[in-house]
Amino acid sequence: MAIASVNPATGGIIEEFTALTPQEIDAKLALADEEYQRFRKSSFQERSAKMHAASEVLLKRKEELARLITEEMGKPIQASVAEVEKSAWGCRFYADKAEEFLADEMVETEASKSLIRYQPIGPVLAVMPWNYPFWQVFRFAAPALMAGNTGLLKHASNVPKCALAIEEIFREAGFAPGSFQTLLISASQVAAVVEDPRVKAATLTGSEPAGMSLGSTSGKALKKTVLELGGSDPFVVLPSADMEKTLETAVNARMLNNGQSCIAAKRFILHKSIADQFLDGMRERFNALSVGDPFDSSVKIGPLINRQALEEVEDQVARWKQAGGEIVCGGDRSELDLQGGEELQQGFFYPPTILAGLSPETPIAREEFFAPVALVFRADDAEEALRLANDTDFGLGASAWTEDEAEKEYFAQGLEAGCVFINSMVKSDPRIPFGGIKRSGYGRELGRDGIREFVNIKTVWIA
């Protein structure tokens, strides 16, 4: 795939880039390794000051950076501003907490002194996706750099301008050139970077095939990886739930990033006693969502990332219908009333859509829908709702909505996912670990656990 910035709202090319040559890549890896030898010896105070400065740069430039995000990947402009602000929060959090999280831990043994020490390991490669082009990177970079590692970013090939802007932010904050570098390379060039002995570990957020490829290459090179892959998160609604609050959150949870989020609610599992009422409320709210120019502050849904994504969801909805499923609303691009100029007619827009009426065992019902499409299922009771929620190959996030205290604990304990939220939308938060199980990946980002993924957990025993 070419490295090109394409506006998904219009389909027009913004700018194209040439991939780095092997010689240019080698020079960047040498710089990362050289800077690591110095940076690993820096104090937490020095790193913290620079990371706080990075947060300030993000906030100072947030309007400009938000416009860049929206232009390259189509997120509504208010969401882009919020993403930049969240990235700044992540920087501040680790600037303040890294020293505490990585402090020596004393352990009582028969030795005169024994402890656990956390030390950096070297340059770490991050292969990052387009859907949260700033937050995904900063939630890796802030802990990695605060731990004393250096960072190498292979960003998605359709957000190169975001990738270059992030490197520029770290430079502006005072980090040395080798501390964090963007590698404008194609997917076919990633394996050689992973295999290079100067690169000590890798992390990837993306598709299952991409994760398997990186994991395989890293495994052969005996290198640590963290993988955050796909999701088909259940959103379980029980009779005691606050209907208005749950409906409002259901729409927001499904429409995150124009429906293109791994932790978006995708499978809505409704108790039979409230299913019709809830589905009517969903339909009404989905139909009211404005679709169009993501720079228009009144627009709620922007375009999908590219034509391939658009064609994929059209095929999925067609197969759903062919299997006997119901299209409750949406599902037809010809009926879209786009809010914006004539140039949007070439954009990759898809209407908010609700699908119902199929068994969860139907093959199409088990796929991840990466678009503003909700799948609705019915359950006879809480036990069946839990079984349906867990009946998936994915295990990233899950949420359940109930005011019954016993049901809250039942779903908190029973839902099979890395992140379980009761009466709240699934989200990532710098203060708590984030990651999945099953085919949604392994390892954790964020929180105390996230910063400890790419360190040497060293045992020190002094007799």
Short mmCIF file of C-alpha atoms in Angstrom, two decimals:
data_model
loop_
_atom_site.label_atom_id
_atom_site.label_comp_id
_atom_site.label_asym_id
_atom_site.label_seq_id
_atom_site.Cartn_x
_atom_site.Cartn_y
_atom_site.Cartn_z
CA MET A 1 0.00 0.00 0.00
CA ALA A 2 1.30 3.46 -0.88
CA ILE A 3 2.03 5.88 1.94
CA ALA A 4 -0.53 8.53 1.17
CA SER A 5 -2.70 10.99 3.02
CA VAL A 6 -6.24 10.75 1.57
CA ASN A 7 -9.23 12.75 2.75
CA PRO A 8 -11.94 10.09 3.33
CA ALA A 9 -14.70 12.69 3.20
CA THR A 10 -13.90 13.53 -0.42
CA GLY A 11 -11.65 10.71 -1.62
CA GLY A 12 -9.03 13.25 -2.66
CA ILE A 13 -5.29 12.75 -2.18
CA ILE A 14 -3.75 15.29 0.20
CA GLU A 15 -0.11 14.26 -0.06
CA GLU A 16 1.96 11.20 -0.98
CA PHE A 17 5.19 10.06 0.66
CA THR A 18 8.11 7.86 -0.37
CA ALA A 19 8.97 4.96 1.91
CA LEU A 20 12.37 5.04 3.60
CA THR A 21 15.20 3.12 1.97
CA PRO A 22 17.00 0.34 3.88
CA GLN A 23 19.91 2.74 4.38
CA GLU A 24 17.64 5.41 5.84
CA ILE A 25 16.01 2.90 8.15
CA ASP A 26 19.42 1.71 9.34
CA ALA A 27 20.42 5.28 10.17
CA LYS A 28 17.25 5.79 12.24
CA LEU A 29 17.75 2.53 14.13
CA ALA A 30 21.36 3.49 14.85
CA LEU A 31 20.18 6.85 16.18
CA ALA A 32 17.54 5.19 18.39
CA ASP A 33 20.10 2.81 19.83
CA GLU A 34 22.67 5.55 20.37
CA GLU A 35 20.17 7.81 22.14
CA TYR A 36 18.96 4.91 24.28
CA GLN A 37 22.45 4.47 25.73
CA ARG A 38 22.23 8.05 27.00
CA PHE A 39 18.53 8.31 27.71
CA ARG A 40 18.41 5.20 29.91
CA LYS A 41 20.69 6.99 32.39
CA SER A 42 18.56 10.12 32.55
CA SER A 43 16.59 10.85 35.71
CA PHE A 44 12.84 10.58 36.08
CA GLN A 45 12.85 14.31 36.77
CA GLU A 46 14.45 15.04 33.39
CA ARG A 47 12.06 12.75 31.52
CA SER A 48 9.07 14.10 33.45
CA ALA A 49 9.87 17.70 32.56
CA LYS A 50 10.01 16.84 28.87
CA MET A 51 6.84 14.74 28.99
CA HIS A 52 4.99 17.59 30.69
CA ALA A 53 6.29 19.83 27.92
CA ALA A 54 4.89 17.41 25.33
CA SER A 55 1.50 17.68 27.04
CA GLU A 56 1.70 21.47 26.86
CA VAL A 57 2.60 21.37 23.15
CA LEU A 58 -0.41 19.16 22.46
CA LEU A 59 -2.77 21.52 24.26
CA LYS A 60 -1.26 24.63 22.71
CA ARG A 61 -1.64 23.17 19.21
CA LYS A 62 -4.81 21.13 19.76
CA GLU A 63 -7.00 22.95 17.23
CA GLU A 64 -4.39 22.61 14.48
CA LEU A 65 -3.67 18.96 15.34
CA ALA A 66 -7.37 18.12 15.53
CA ARG A 67 -7.88 19.47 12.01
CA LEU A 68 -5.04 17.26 10.82
CA ILE A 69 -6.67 14.18 12.39
CA THR A 70 -10.06 14.94 10.85
CA GLU A 71 -8.57 15.66 7.44
CA GLU A 72 -6.60 12.41 7.32
CA MET A 73 -9.07 9.94 8.83
CA GLY A 74 -12.51 11.59 8.99
CA LYS A 75 -13.25 11.75 12.71
CA PRO A 76 -15.77 14.48 13.63
CA ILE A 77 -13.81 17.57 14.63
CA GLN A 78 -15.00 17.65 18.26
CA ALA A 79 -13.83 14.05 18.69
CA SER A 80 -10.44 14.97 17.20
CA VAL A 81 -10.03 17.79 19.71
CA ALA A 82 -10.94 15.38 22.51
CA GLU A 83 -8.36 12.88 21.22
CA VAL A 84 -5.57 15.47 21.36
CA GLU A 85 -6.65 16.46 24.87
CA LYS A 86 -6.65 12.82 25.98
CA SER A 87 -3.16 12.37 24.54
CA ALA A 88 -2.01 15.33 26.63
CA TRP A 89 -3.60 13.72 29.70
CA GLY A 90 -1.69 10.49 29.01
CA CYS A 91 1.58 12.42 28.88
CA ARG A 92 0.84 14.19 32.18
CA PHE A 93 -0.24 10.96 33.87
CA TYR A 94 3.00 9.12 33.13
CA ALA A 95 5.12 12.20 33.75
CA ASP A 96 3.69 12.22 37.28
CA LYS A 97 3.40 8.48 37.95
CA ALA A 98 6.30 6.71 36.18
CA GLU A 99 8.78 7.05 39.04
CA GLU A 100 6.24 5.59 41.48
CA PHE A 101 5.31 2.73 39.14
CA LEU A 102 8.96 1.81 38.52
CA ALA A 103 10.34 2.30 42.02
CA ASP A 104 12.38 -0.54 43.53
CA GLU A 105 10.25 -3.05 45.45
CA MET A 106 11.89 -4.56 48.50
CA VAL A 107 11.23 -8.27 49.17
CA GLU A 108 11.90 -10.00 52.48
CA THR A 109 14.17 -13.04 52.00
CA GLU A 110 17.14 -14.57 53.80
CA ALA A 111 19.41 -12.23 51.79
CA SER A 112 20.73 -9.08 53.43
CA LYS A 113 18.89 -7.20 50.69
CA SER A 114 16.61 -8.41 47.91
CA LEU A 115 14.48 -6.36 45.60
CA ILE A 116 12.76 -6.06 42.25
CA ARG A 117 14.12 -3.33 39.99
CA TYR A 118 12.50 -2.06 36.79
CA GLN A 119 14.87 -0.95 34.05
CA PRO A 120 14.45 0.02 30.37
CA ILE A 121 15.23 -2.47 27.62
CA GLY A 122 16.02 -0.35 24.54
CA PRO A 123 14.34 0.81 21.33
CA VAL A 124 10.72 -0.39 21.04
CA LEU A 125 8.80 -0.51 17.76
CA ALA A 126 5.13 0.54 17.77
CA VAL A 127 2.95 -0.45 14.81
CA MET A 128 -0.09 1.76 15.21
CA PRO A 129 -3.53 2.11 13.53
CA TRP A 130 -5.29 5.01 11.86
CA ASN A 131 -8.49 5.14 13.91
CA TYR A 132 -7.00 6.99 16.90
CA PRO A 133 -3.88 8.34 15.22
CA PHE A 134 -2.71 10.39 18.22
CA TRP A 135 -4.07 8.61 21.30
CA GLN A 136 -2.92 5.14 20.20
CA VAL A 137 0.61 6.46 19.77
CA PHE A 138 0.81 8.53 22.94
CA ARG A 139 -0.53 5.74 25.12
CA PHE A 140 2.50 3.73 23.95
CA ALA A 141 5.04 6.52 23.79
CA ALA A 142 4.41 8.21 27.15
CA PRO A 143 5.09 5.13 29.30
CA ALA A 144 7.82 3.80 27.00
CA LEU A 145 9.82 7.01 27.10
CA MET A 146 9.20 7.61 30.80
CA ALA A 147 10.64 4.13 31.44
CA GLY A 148 13.84 5.18 29.64
CA ASN A 149 13.27 3.36 26.34
CA THR A 150 13.36 5.02 22.94
CA GLY A 151 10.42 4.76 20.54
CA LEU A 152 10.08 3.91 16.86
CA LEU A 153 6.71 4.47 15.20
CA LYS A 154 5.46 2.65 12.13
CA HIS A 155 2.09 4.34 11.75
CA ALA A 156 -0.73 3.29 9.43
CA SER A 157 0.10 4.24 5.86
CA ASN A 158 -2.96 6.50 5.53
CA VAL A 159 -2.05 8.86 8.41
CA PRO A 160 1.56 9.83 7.60
CA LYS A 161 1.03 13.51 8.41
CA CYS A 162 -0.20 12.62 11.89
CA ALA A 163 2.84 10.38 12.33
CA LEU A 164 5.26 13.15 11.38
CA ALA A 165 3.42 15.65 13.57
CA ILE A 166 3.82 13.39 16.62
CA GLU A 167 7.59 13.16 16.12
CA GLU A 168 7.66 16.94 15.79
CA ILE A 169 5.76 17.32 19.09
CA PHE A 170 8.38 15.31 20.98
CA ARG A 171 11.16 17.36 19.41
CA GLU A 172 9.39 20.60 20.34
CA ALA A 173 9.05 19.28 23.91
CA GLY A 174 12.83 18.91 24.18
CA PHE A 175 13.34 15.20 23.56
CA ALA A 176 16.52 14.40 21.62
CA PRO A 177 16.10 13.39 17.95
CA GLY A 178 16.69 9.69 18.65
CA SER A 179 14.19 9.46 21.52
CA PHE A 180 11.15 9.08 19.28
CA GLN A 181 11.23 8.65 15.51
CA THR A 182 8.61 8.05 12.84
CA LEU A 183 9.48 5.42 10.25
CA LEU A 184 7.64 6.05 7.00
CA ILE A 185 7.78 2.45 5.82
CA SER A 186 5.41 -0.01 4.17
CA ALA A 187 3.99 -3.10 5.89
CA SER A 188 6.45 -5.26 3.95
CA GLN A 189 9.36 -3.44 5.61
CA VAL A 190 8.24 -4.09 9.20
CA ALA A 191 9.71 -7.59 9.55
CA ALA A 192 13.24 -6.38 8.87
CA VAL A 193 12.89 -3.72 11.56
CA VAL A 194 11.58 -6.24 14.09
CA GLU A 195 14.41 -8.64 13.29
CA ASP A 196 17.09 -5.97 13.73
CA PRO A 197 19.00 -6.71 16.96
CA ARG A 198 18.87 -3.05 18.00
CA VAL A 199 15.08 -3.26 18.33
CA LYS A 200 14.24 -5.01 21.61
CA ALA A 201 10.44 -5.33 21.55
CA ALA A 202 7.34 -4.45 19.58
CA THR A 203 3.73 -3.51 20.14
CA LEU A 204 0.87 -3.48 17.64
CA THR A 205 -2.71 -2.30 17.62
CA GLY A 206 -4.57 -3.46 14.54
CA SER A 207 -6.13 -6.40 12.78
CA GLU A 208 -5.76 -10.08 13.63
CA PRO A 209 -3.67 -10.84 10.51
CA ALA A 210 -1.33 -7.93 11.29
CA GLY A 211 -1.02 -9.09 14.89
CA MET A 212 -0.29 -12.68 13.91
CA SER A 213 2.35 -11.52 11.45
CA LEU A 214 4.12 -9.29 13.96
CA GLY A 215 3.79 -11.87 16.72
CA SER A 216 5.28 -14.59 14.52
CA THR A 217 8.21 -12.44 13.41
CA SER A 218 8.89 -11.27 16.95
CA GLY A 219 8.62 -14.79 18.33
CA LYS A 220 11.22 -16.09 15.90
CA ALA A 221 13.49 -13.27 17.05
CA LEU A 222 12.67 -13.97 20.73
CA LYS A 223 11.30 -10.48 21.31
CA LYS A 224 8.52 -9.37 23.65
CA THR A 225 5.26 -8.17 22.09
CA VAL A 226 2.01 -6.57 23.19
CA LEU A 227 -0.92 -7.00 20.80
CA GLU A 228 -4.27 -5.17 20.89
CA LEU A 229 -6.41 -6.56 18.10
CA GLY A 230 -10.06 -6.68 17.09
CA GLY A 231 -13.18 -6.76 19.19
CA SER A 232 -16.88 -7.53 19.02
CA ASP A 233 -17.88 -6.07 22.34
CA PRO A 234 -21.22 -7.08 23.87
CA PHE A 235 -23.55 -4.44 25.34
CA VAL A 236 -25.96 -6.29 27.63
CA VAL A 237 -29.18 -4.58 28.76
CA LEU A 238 -31.24 -6.04 31.63
CA PRO A 239 -34.76 -5.01 32.73
CA SER A 240 -33.63 -2.92 35.72
CA ALA A 241 -31.34 -0.69 33.62
CA ASP A 242 -31.95 3.05 33.44
CA MET A 243 -33.40 3.03 29.91
CA GLU A 244 -32.74 6.65 28.94
CA LYS A 245 -29.15 6.65 30.17
CA THR A 246 -28.51 3.24 28.60
CA LEU A 247 -29.97 4.25 25.25
CA GLU A 248 -27.92 7.43 25.13
CA THR A 249 -24.76 5.52 25.93
CA ALA A 250 -25.60 2.72 23.49
CA VAL A 251 -25.61 5.17 20.58
CA ASN A 252 -22.35 6.82 21.69
CA ALA A 253 -20.70 3.45 22.33
CA ARG A 254 -21.57 2.14 18.85
CA MET A 255 -20.73 5.34 16.99
CA LEU A 256 -17.28 5.92 18.48
CA ASN A 257 -15.03 7.14 15.68
CA ASN A 258 -17.75 6.69 13.04
CA GLY A 259 -18.19 3.12 14.27
CA GLN A 260 -14.51 2.31 13.68
CA SER A 261 -13.25 1.40 17.14
CA CYS A 262 -12.09 -1.93 18.55
CA ILE A 263 -13.89 -1.19 21.83
CA ALA A 264 -17.10 0.11 20.29
CA ALA A 265 -20.23 -1.71 21.45
CA LYS A 266 -21.08 -3.96 18.51
CA ARG A 267 -23.41 -6.72 19.76
CA PHE A 268 -26.44 -5.47 21.68
CA ILE A 269 -27.88 -8.29 23.79
CA LEU A 270 -31.32 -7.27 25.08
CA HIS A 271 -33.42 -9.02 27.69
CA LYS A 272 -36.66 -10.07 26.00
CA SER A 273 -38.85 -8.06 28.38
CA ILE A 274 -37.34 -4.73 27.29
CA ALA A 275 -36.04 -5.65 23.81
CA ASP A 276 -38.81 -4.03 21.76
CA GLN A 277 -38.78 -0.83 23.79
CA PHE A 278 -35.00 -0.56 23.61
CA LEU A 279 -34.83 -1.35 19.89
CA ASP A 280 -37.44 1.33 19.17
CA GLY A 281 -35.33 3.84 21.09
CA MET A 282 -32.17 2.82 19.24
CA ARG A 283 -33.88 3.14 15.85
CA GLU A 284 -35.17 6.61 16.67
CA ARG A 285 -31.75 7.80 17.80
CA PHE A 286 -29.85 6.20 14.92
CA ASN A 287 -32.18 7.82 12.39
CA ALA A 288 -31.61 11.22 14.00
CA LEU A 289 -27.82 11.11 13.62
CA SER A 290 -26.47 13.58 11.05
CA VAL A 291 -23.94 12.24 8.54
CA GLY A 292 -21.58 14.39 6.51
CA ASP A 293 -18.71 16.86 6.64
CA PRO A 294 -16.66 15.96 9.74
CA PHE A 295 -15.50 19.59 10.01
CA ASP A 296 -19.11 20.66 10.61
CA SER A 297 -19.55 20.75 14.39
CA SER A 298 -23.19 19.68 14.08
CA VAL A 299 -22.31 16.45 12.23
CA LYS A 300 -22.22 13.30 14.39
CA ILE A 301 -21.00 10.72 11.85
CA GLY A 302 -18.17 11.22 9.37
CA PRO A 303 -16.86 8.89 6.66
CA LEU A 304 -15.29 5.46 6.90
CA ILE A 305 -11.55 5.45 6.41
CA ASN A 306 -11.41 4.30 2.76
CA ARG A 307 -13.27 2.62 -0.08
CA GLN A 308 -12.16 -0.85 1.02
CA ALA A 309 -13.81 -0.33 4.42
CA LEU A 310 -16.97 0.89 2.72
CA GLU A 311 -17.13 -2.07 0.37
CA GLU A 312 -16.50 -4.48 3.24
CA VAL A 313 -19.44 -3.27 5.34
CA GLU A 314 -21.73 -3.20 2.27
CA ASP A 315 -20.83 -6.84 1.65
CA GLN A 316 -21.42 -7.75 5.31
CA VAL A 317 -24.86 -6.13 5.38
CA ALA A 318 -25.79 -7.82 2.08
CA ARG A 319 -24.77 -11.21 3.48
CA TRP A 320 -26.74 -10.51 6.66
CA LYS A 321 -29.85 -9.89 4.58
CA GLN A 322 -29.22 -12.95 2.41
CA ALA A 323 -29.01 -15.08 5.56
CA GLY A 324 -32.52 -13.95 6.51
CA GLY A 325 -31.63 -11.13 8.84
CA GLU A 326 -33.60 -7.92 9.32
CA ILE A 327 -32.38 -4.41 8.53
CA VAL A 328 -34.09 -2.33 11.22
CA CYS A 329 -32.77 0.97 9.85
CA GLY A 330 -30.03 2.21 7.53
CA GLY A 331 -28.20 -0.25 5.33
CA ASP A 332 -28.69 1.74 2.12
CA ARG A 333 -26.19 4.40 1.04
CA SER A 334 -28.54 5.70 -1.65
CA GLU A 335 -30.81 7.10 1.05
CA LEU A 336 -28.04 9.09 2.77
CA ASP A 337 -28.75 12.79 3.16
CA LEU A 338 -25.21 14.08 3.49
CA GLN A 339 -24.71 17.31 5.39
CA GLY A 340 -22.13 19.32 3.48
CA GLY A 341 -20.91 20.25 0.00
CA GLU A 342 -21.11 18.47 -3.33
CA GLU A 343 -17.52 17.20 -2.95
CA LEU A 344 -18.73 14.78 -0.26
CA GLN A 345 -20.47 12.64 -2.88
CA GLN A 346 -17.14 10.90 -3.50
CA GLY A 347 -16.55 10.29 0.22
CA PHE A 348 -16.77 6.96 2.03
CA PHE A 349 -19.94 7.49 4.06
CA TYR A 350 -22.21 4.77 5.44
CA PRO A 351 -25.52 5.31 7.26
CA PRO A 352 -26.09 4.37 10.91
CA THR A 353 -27.54 0.87 10.66
CA ILE A 354 -29.21 -1.64 12.98
CA LEU A 355 -29.33 -5.34 12.09
CA ALA A 356 -31.49 -7.91 13.90
CA GLY A 357 -33.20 -11.25 13.46
CA LEU A 358 -30.31 -13.69 13.12
CA SER A 359 -29.03 -16.37 15.46
CA PRO A 360 -25.63 -15.62 17.02
CA GLU A 361 -24.45 -18.91 15.48
CA THR A 362 -24.95 -17.58 11.94
CA PRO A 363 -21.46 -17.00 10.46
CA ILE A 364 -22.02 -13.34 9.53
CA ALA A 365 -23.25 -12.64 13.09
CA ARG A 366 -19.84 -13.68 14.42
CA GLU A 367 -17.83 -11.19 12.34
CA GLU A 368 -16.53 -7.84 13.57
CA PHE A 369 -18.39 -4.92 11.95
CA PHE A 370 -16.00 -1.95 11.73
CA ALA A 371 -18.59 0.63 10.74
CA PRO A 372 -21.65 2.39 12.28
CA VAL A 373 -23.59 -0.88 12.37
CA ALA A 374 -25.21 -2.40 15.48
CA LEU A 375 -26.14 -6.10 15.75
CA VAL A 376 -29.11 -6.86 18.02
CA PHE A 377 -29.85 -10.17 19.78
CA ARG A 378 -32.44 -11.19 22.38
CA ALA A 379 -31.96 -13.18 25.57
CA ASP A 380 -34.54 -14.91 27.77
CA ASP A 381 -32.72 -14.19 31.03
CA ALA A 382 -29.41 -13.02 32.54
CA GLU A 383 -27.83 -16.45 32.16
CA GLU A 384 -28.55 -16.58 28.43
CA ALA A 385 -27.38 -12.98 28.04
CA LEU A 386 -24.04 -13.88 29.61
CA ARG A 387 -23.70 -16.95 27.42
CA LEU A 388 -24.38 -14.91 24.27
CA ALA A 389 -21.97 -12.20 25.37
CA ASN A 390 -19.16 -14.71 25.85
CA ASP A 391 -19.95 -16.69 22.69
CA THR A 392 -17.32 -14.94 20.57
CA ASP A 393 -13.71 -15.38 19.54
CA PHE A 394 -13.00 -11.86 20.78
CA GLY A 395 -12.45 -10.63 24.32
CA LEU A 396 -11.49 -6.98 24.38
CA GLY A 397 -14.25 -5.06 26.18
CA ALA A 398 -17.76 -5.71 27.44
CA SER A 399 -20.46 -3.77 29.26
CA ALA A 400 -23.63 -4.69 31.13
CA TRP A 401 -26.44 -2.42 32.22
CA THR A 402 -28.45 -3.22 35.33
CA GLU A 403 -29.43 -1.64 38.65
CA ASP A 404 -29.61 -5.03 40.36
CA GLU A 405 -26.61 -5.45 42.69
CA ALA A 406 -26.42 -9.22 42.25
CA GLU A 407 -26.49 -8.86 38.45
CA LYS A 408 -23.72 -6.25 38.57
CA GLU A 409 -21.40 -8.71 40.27
CA TYR A 410 -22.64 -11.61 38.12
CA PHE A 411 -21.60 -9.84 34.91
CA ALA A 412 -18.45 -8.27 36.35
CA GLN A 413 -17.28 -11.75 37.29
CA GLY A 414 -18.67 -13.68 34.34
CA LEU A 415 -17.95 -11.54 31.26
CA GLU A 416 -14.91 -12.88 29.41
CA ALA A 417 -13.01 -9.76 28.39
CA GLY A 418 -9.96 -7.77 29.32
CA CYS A 419 -12.11 -4.74 30.19
CA VAL A 420 -15.55 -5.01 31.81
CA PHE A 421 -17.67 -1.93 32.51
CA ILE A 422 -20.95 -2.02 34.44
CA ASN A 423 -23.36 0.84 33.67
CA SER A 424 -20.64 2.65 31.75
CA MET A 425 -19.22 2.69 28.24
CA VAL A 426 -16.02 0.75 27.61
CA LYS A 427 -13.09 3.14 27.29
CA SER A 428 -9.35 3.37 27.74
CA ASP A 429 -8.07 5.40 30.68
CA PRO A 430 -4.41 6.11 31.57
CA ARG A 431 -5.09 5.12 35.19
CA ILE A 432 -6.17 1.52 34.52
CA PRO A 433 -4.77 -1.30 32.36
CA PHE A 434 -6.20 -1.86 28.90
CA GLY A 435 -6.04 -4.96 26.71
CA GLY A 436 -7.84 -8.12 25.69
CA ILE A 437 -7.98 -11.89 25.81
CA LYS A 438 -8.82 -14.59 23.25
CA ARG A 439 -8.27 -13.31 19.69
CA SER A 440 -8.29 -9.71 20.87
CA GLY A 441 -4.62 -10.01 21.77
CA TYR A 442 -2.46 -10.12 24.87
CA GLY A 443 -0.46 -7.87 27.14
CA ARG A 444 -1.60 -4.58 28.62
CA GLU A 445 -1.28 -0.90 27.89
CA LEU A 446 -1.81 1.96 30.37
CA GLY A 447 -1.86 2.00 34.15
CA ARG A 448 0.93 0.46 36.23
CA ASP A 449 0.81 -2.74 34.19
CA GLY A 450 1.27 -0.93 30.88
CA ILE A 451 4.55 0.77 31.76
CA ARG A 452 5.93 -2.53 33.06
CA GLU A 453 5.41 -4.38 29.75
CA PHE A 454 8.61 -3.01 28.22
CA VAL A 455 11.05 -3.07 31.10
CA ASN A 456 13.50 -5.57 32.51
CA ILE A 457 11.89 -6.80 35.73
CA LYS A 458 15.22 -7.48 37.40
CA THR A 459 15.70 -9.56 40.53
CA VAL A 460 18.49 -8.18 42.73
CA TRP A 461 19.79 -10.44 45.53
CA ILE A 462 22.57 -9.24 47.81
CA ALA A 463 23.77 -11.93 50.23
#
